[in-house]
Amino acid sequence: MNLILLFPAEVSGDHVTLTDHRAEHVRTVLRSKSGDQLRVGLLNGPLGTATVETVARGSVSLRLHLHGSVPQPCPTALILALPRPIMLRRVLAQATALGVERIFLINANRVEKSFFQASLLRDEAYQAALIQGLEQAMDTRLPAVSIHQRFRPFMEDVLPAYLADYPVRLLAHPTASAPLPEVAPLPLAERAILAIGPEGGWVDFELDRFTACGFRPFTLGPRILRVDSAVPALLAQLELLRHLPPTAG
Amino acid sequence: MNLILLFPAEVSGDHVTLTDHRAEHVRTVLRSKSGDQLRVGLLNGPLGTATVETVARGSVSLRLHLHGSVPQPCPTALILALPRPIMLRRVLAQATALGVERIFLINANRVEKSFFQASLLRDEAYQAALIQGLEQAMDTRLPAVSIHQRFRPFMEDVLPAYLADYPVRLLAHPTASAPLPEVAPLPLAERAILAIGPEGGWVDFELDRFTACGFRPFTLGPRILRVDSAVPALLAQLELLRHLPPTAG
């Protein structure tokens, strides 16, 4: 937890009293005492600092100075074939820490149907993983997350509304022949949407539907990565393309 | 497990009989039967296929056709400040799946001393994590792993012998000002060594010692990543730099 994230509803003026795991973190990990300064952020709002006023078992009160900037998300969206529950929590935290602005969790032929029964998907329980990603990366902006249990309705009724927002559309596909720098503009300056398939990859029908929507398939090479490596690897590669010098094309 | 990895000592001619978790995987996950083909690889040797001869509870016998290529490692080495045990297993598998040829696990000021007591470090127990990475990425080449419990002796007595091997030397450091494309040759064509620090980063003394050895500090940006995101993110970025078009510099 590199940042203590505060929720608007719990803040009263420039004060907040924490009574949950954040209070425990301040007391036992940071070992803060009255007068210490902490890094804080307001959910979907500015970063700032807080002065510790009192520390007690189970309760920490802070005076807030929320005058920092509001972190900007990366102009990147992620379409992710729903991974198995044990991976989902980790991957949502990773993608959030890497700053994606939007995550579509979708079905695909090689996604096991039972994955959609994950308790993490009920009542937005996955929000805890997003919060963890924000606390890790010192960000305050929650990505928008949506869940799409049927592939065709997602491709036909949902995705088209977003295509104009994301002029660069990329699809990771193990058997594609082009590496990423051949299918992305160099340097990458526009908003991008990246689709990552299930273990075993996309099937031909899915590949066809994505390419019909302007997605360009690329390969990471012969190595097959687990989703908790593929997601940070690919998001970091896109981010790197945004920082190439102008001569890179 | 995308590849069944075989050990030279268990192979007899072109036959092997599996009796461990690999046999269980063939029987219950792949649901293979006599005559089926499987992807296999010989540790530190060639890839190939195997024909299933018999499948029984707890025992699977295979006839081997090990005529594929020997996978090449990435010409990249990793220096990693020893992470906490729960992360170490995962990160070793990730780095192996991403193909690094050498991993130095080192001490640093902000590494907790207790991490070196991890059971994973005793009797090379970490080999299981490396094998898991190879099975995932369909590789056969084990990276060389070494453990260095004292920072100065590593920097003074161990690292110098490797410097000529790695003309490109990079140090991830949160407070550095240059992004990776400013400190690495574009495209990257030479062998590279990458140092990733502990949670909290390198201290000034460590930074000075690395820069004295020709390591150039760079930043991933303001986001602080957990080590299980930072390792795949940075290794994937290096790999991407190797695939930029020649005009990129």
GROMACS .gro file of C-alpha atoms in nm, chain A residues 9-227:
model
  219
    9ALA     CA    1  -1.836   0.951   0.161
   10GLU     CA    2  -1.604   0.896   0.459
   11VAL     CA    3  -1.430   1.233   0.438
   12SER     CA    4  -1.577   1.512   0.647
   13GLY     CA    5  -1.429   1.853   0.564
   14ASP     CA    6  -1.053   1.798   0.591
   15HIS     CA    7  -1.083   1.509   0.834
   16VAL     CA    8  -1.117   1.136   0.807
   17THR     CA    9  -1.116   0.860   1.068
   18LEU     CA   10  -1.007   0.518   0.943
   19THR     CA   11  -1.120   0.205   1.125
   20ASP     CA   12  -1.045  -0.074   0.878
   21HIS     CA   13  -0.735  -0.239   0.732
   22ARG     CA   14  -0.599   0.105   0.645
   23ALA     CA   15  -0.591   0.200   1.014
   24GLU     CA   16  -0.414  -0.128   1.085
   25HIS     CA   17  -0.163  -0.052   0.807
   26VAL     CA   18  -0.088   0.295   0.946
   27ARG     CA   19  -0.044   0.160   1.298
   28THR     CA   20   0.146  -0.165   1.243
   29VAL     CA   21   0.323  -0.138   0.906
   30LEU     CA   22   0.397   0.234   0.874
   31ARG     CA   23   0.415   0.264   1.256
   32SER     CA   24   0.300   0.623   1.223
   33LYS     CA   25   0.254   0.849   1.520
   34SER     CA   26   0.083   1.180   1.577
   35GLY     CA   27   0.227   1.448   1.349
   36ASP     CA   28   0.359   1.210   1.080
   37GLN     CA   29   0.278   1.277   0.716
   38LEU     CA   30   0.120   1.010   0.494
   39ARG     CA   31   0.054   0.991   0.120
   40VAL     CA   32  -0.319   0.981   0.055
   41GLY     CA   33  -0.555   1.015  -0.240
   42LEU     CA   34  -0.927   1.069  -0.283
   43LEU     CA   35  -1.100   0.806  -0.499
   44ASN     CA   36  -1.137   0.948  -0.850
   45GLY     CA   37  -0.993   1.273  -0.712
   46PRO     CA   38  -0.666   1.442  -0.620
   47LEU     CA   39  -0.356   1.307  -0.451
   48GLY     CA   40  -0.235   1.475  -0.136
   49THR     CA   41  -0.090   1.427   0.208
   50ALA     CA   42  -0.241   1.369   0.549
   51THR     CA   43  -0.116   1.457   0.893
   52VAL     CA   44  -0.171   1.186   1.153
   53GLU     CA   45  -0.367   1.328   1.444
   54THR     CA   46  -0.434   1.024   1.662
   55VAL     CA   47  -0.341   0.657   1.642
   56ALA     CA   48  -0.526   0.401   1.851
   57ARG     CA   49  -0.587   0.030   1.819
   58GLY     CA   50  -0.844   0.006   1.542
   59SER     CA   51  -0.877   0.378   1.471
   60VAL     CA   52  -0.658   0.642   1.308
   61SER     CA   53  -0.763   0.999   1.248
   62LEU     CA   54  -0.608   1.214   0.977
   63ARG     CA   55  -0.616   1.579   0.873
   64LEU     CA   56  -0.614   1.599   0.492
   65HIS     CA   57  -0.432   1.824   0.249
   66LEU     CA   58  -0.575   1.713  -0.086
   67HIS     CA   59  -0.408   1.970  -0.309
   68GLY     CA   60  -0.220   1.739  -0.546
   69SER     CA   61  -0.300   1.655  -0.905
   70VAL     CA   62  -0.561   1.406  -1.021
   71PRO     CA   63  -0.369   1.117  -1.183
   72GLN     CA   64  -0.446   1.062  -1.549
   73PRO     CA   65  -0.526   0.711  -1.674
   74CYS     CA   66  -0.336   0.567  -1.969
   75PRO     CA   67  -0.539   0.617  -2.288
   76THR     CA   68  -0.567   0.239  -2.317
   77ALA     CA   69  -0.857  -0.002  -2.278
   78LEU     CA   70  -0.829  -0.375  -2.221
   79ILE     CA   71  -1.056  -0.650  -2.353
   80LEU     CA   72  -0.978  -0.962  -2.155
   81ALA     CA   73  -1.121  -1.310  -2.203
   82LEU     CA   74  -1.235  -1.387  -1.849
   83PRO     CA   75  -0.951  -1.571  -1.670
   84ARG     CA   76  -0.999  -1.832  -1.400
   85PRO     CA   77  -1.104  -1.681  -1.065
   86ILE     CA   78  -0.764  -1.729  -0.898
   87MET     CA   79  -0.607  -1.517  -1.172
   88LEU     CA   80  -0.887  -1.265  -1.209
   89ARG     CA   81  -0.822  -1.083  -0.884
   90ARG     CA   82  -0.450  -1.053  -0.956
   91VAL     CA   83  -0.494  -0.945  -1.317
   92LEU     CA   84  -0.752  -0.679  -1.230
   93ALA     CA   85  -0.510  -0.532  -0.974
   94GLN     CA   86  -0.225  -0.545  -1.227
   95ALA     CA   87  -0.424  -0.377  -1.505
   96THR     CA   88  -0.543  -0.109  -1.264
   97ALA     CA   89  -0.188  -0.048  -1.138
   98LEU     CA   90  -0.079  -0.011  -1.500
   99GLY     CA   91  -0.343   0.257  -1.546
  100VAL     CA   92  -0.589   0.121  -1.804
  101GLU     CA   93  -0.901   0.334  -1.818
  102ARG     CA   94  -1.149   0.061  -1.909
  103ILE     CA   95  -1.163  -0.319  -1.876
  104PHE     CA   96  -1.408  -0.539  -2.067
  105LEU     CA   97  -1.423  -0.893  -1.924
  106ILE     CA   98  -1.568  -1.105  -2.202
  107ASN     CA   99  -1.657  -1.460  -2.289
  108ALA     CA  100  -1.477  -1.662  -2.555
  109ASN     CA  101  -1.493  -2.015  -2.682
  110ARG     CA  102  -1.205  -2.128  -2.462
  111VAL     CA  103  -1.329  -1.956  -2.145
  112GLU     CA  104  -1.481  -2.212  -1.907
  113LYS     CA  105  -1.843  -2.119  -1.841
  114SER     CA  106  -1.794  -2.172  -1.467
  115PHE     CA  107  -1.555  -1.877  -1.453
  116PHE     CA  108  -1.855  -1.643  -1.479
  117GLN     CA  109  -1.985  -1.785  -1.149
  118ALA     CA  110  -1.680  -1.647  -0.965
  119SER     CA  111  -1.778  -1.477  -0.640
  120LEU     CA  112  -1.548  -1.192  -0.742
  121LEU     CA  113  -1.796  -1.102  -1.017
  122ARG     CA  114  -2.098  -1.076  -0.785
  123ASP     CA  115  -2.199  -0.737  -0.645
  124GLU     CA  116  -1.885  -0.581  -0.789
  125ALA     CA  117  -1.669  -0.771  -0.538
  126TYR     CA  118  -1.384  -0.716  -0.785
  127GLN     CA  119  -1.372  -0.350  -0.675
  128ALA     CA  120  -1.140  -0.458  -0.392
  129ALA     CA  121  -0.886  -0.572  -0.650
  130LEU     CA  122  -0.910  -0.241  -0.835
  131ILE     CA  123  -0.858  -0.051  -0.510
  132GLN     CA  124  -0.554  -0.264  -0.435
  133GLY     CA  125  -0.411  -0.174  -0.776
  134LEU     CA  126  -0.467   0.197  -0.712
  135GLU     CA  127  -0.305   0.179  -0.366
  136GLN     CA  128  -0.007   0.002  -0.520
  137ALA     CA  129   0.043   0.240  -0.813
  138MET     CA  130  -0.044   0.563  -0.625
  139ASP     CA  131  -0.337   0.629  -0.853
  140THR     CA  132  -0.689   0.737  -0.761
  141ARG     CA  133  -0.885   0.672  -1.081
  142LEU     CA  134  -1.091   0.354  -1.090
  143PRO     CA  135  -1.103   0.193  -1.433
  144ALA     CA  136  -1.450   0.126  -1.571
  145VAL     CA  137  -1.512  -0.249  -1.559
  146SER     CA  138  -1.791  -0.432  -1.742
  147ILE     CA  139  -1.872  -0.802  -1.775
  148HIS     CA  140  -2.003  -0.957  -2.096
  149GLN     CA  141  -2.112  -1.317  -2.070
  150ARG     CA  142  -2.197  -1.357  -2.439
  151PHE     CA  143  -1.936  -1.299  -2.707
  152ARG     CA  144  -2.155  -1.206  -3.005
  153PRO     CA  145  -2.373  -0.948  -2.829
  154PHE     CA  146  -2.054  -0.790  -2.696
  155MET     CA  147  -1.899  -0.769  -3.042
  156GLU     CA  148  -2.221  -0.657  -3.212
  157ASP     CA  149  -2.397  -0.436  -2.959
  158VAL     CA  150  -2.134  -0.310  -2.711
  159LEU     CA  151  -1.796  -0.278  -2.878
  160PRO     CA  152  -1.904  -0.076  -3.183
  161ALA     CA  153  -1.995   0.220  -2.961
  162TYR     CA  154  -1.633   0.236  -2.841
  163LEU     CA  155  -1.446   0.188  -3.167
  164ALA     CA  156  -1.426   0.558  -3.255
  165ASP     CA  157  -1.273   0.619  -2.911
  166TYR     CA  158  -0.989   0.379  -2.982
  167PRO     CA  159  -0.839   0.429  -3.328
  168VAL     CA  160  -0.558   0.182  -3.254
  169ARG     CA  161  -0.699  -0.171  -3.207
  170LEU     CA  162  -0.471  -0.461  -3.128
  171LEU     CA  163  -0.530  -0.830  -3.069
  172ALA     CA  164  -0.271  -1.053  -2.902
  173HIS     CA  165  -0.279  -1.387  -3.085
  174PRO     CA  166  -0.011  -1.655  -3.041
  175THR     CA  167  -0.019  -1.772  -3.403
  176ALA     CA  168  -0.016  -1.426  -3.562
  177SER     CA  169   0.299  -1.357  -3.762
  178ALA     CA  170   0.362  -0.986  -3.703
  179PRO     CA  171   0.528  -0.857  -3.385
  180LEU     CA  172   0.369  -0.558  -3.213
  181PRO     CA  173   0.591  -0.288  -3.373
  182GLU     CA  174   0.466  -0.397  -3.717
  183VAL     CA  175   0.098  -0.342  -3.638
  184ALA     CA  176   0.109  -0.037  -3.406
  185PRO     CA  177   0.196   0.319  -3.510
  186LEU     CA  178   0.548   0.413  -3.389
  187PRO     CA  179   0.552   0.610  -3.171
  188LEU     CA  180   0.201   0.537  -3.047
  189ALA     CA  181   0.018   0.865  -2.997
  190GLU     CA  182  -0.349   0.768  -3.019
  191ARG     CA  183  -0.588   0.596  -2.784
  192ALA     CA  184  -0.558   0.217  -2.803
  193ILE     CA  185  -0.763  -0.090  -2.718
  194LEU     CA  186  -0.594  -0.424  -2.662
  195ALA     CA  187  -0.763  -0.766  -2.667
  196ILE     CA  188  -0.602  -1.058  -2.479
  197GLY     CA  189  -0.749  -1.405  -2.525
  198PRO     CA  190  -0.799  -1.705  -2.297
  199GLU     CA  191  -0.548  -1.981  -2.227
  200GLY     CA  192  -0.539  -2.160  -2.560
  201GLY     CA  193  -0.603  -1.840  -2.755
  202TRP     CA  194  -0.889  -1.707  -2.963
  203VAL     CA  195  -1.071  -1.940  -3.206
  204ASP     CA  196  -1.094  -1.847  -3.575
  205PHE     CA  197  -1.449  -1.710  -3.546
  206GLU     CA  198  -1.341  -1.472  -3.270
  207LEU     CA  199  -1.030  -1.368  -3.462
  208ASP     CA  200  -1.248  -1.293  -3.765
  209ARG     CA  201  -1.491  -1.083  -3.565
  210PHE     CA  202  -1.213  -0.877  -3.411
  211THR     CA  203  -1.033  -0.821  -3.740
  212ALA     CA  204  -1.367  -0.714  -3.894
  213CYS     CA  205  -1.374  -0.444  -3.623
  214GLY     CA  206  -1.029  -0.322  -3.723
  215PHE     CA  207  -0.823  -0.514  -3.466
  216ARG     CA  208  -0.478  -0.607  -3.593
  217PRO     CA  209  -0.343  -0.942  -3.465
  218PHE     CA  210   0.015  -0.956  -3.339
  219THR     CA  211   0.232  -1.213  -3.166
  220LEU     CA  212   0.443  -1.190  -2.852
  221GLY     CA  213   0.666  -1.461  -2.998
  222PRO     CA  214   0.672  -1.838  -2.942
  223ARG     CA  215   0.655  -1.814  -2.563
  224ILE     CA  216   0.309  -1.868  -2.416
  225LEU     CA  217   0.266  -1.653  -2.108
  226ARG     CA  218   0.025  -1.696  -1.823
  227VAL     CA  219  -0.231  -1.419  -1.811
   0.00000   0.00000   0.00000
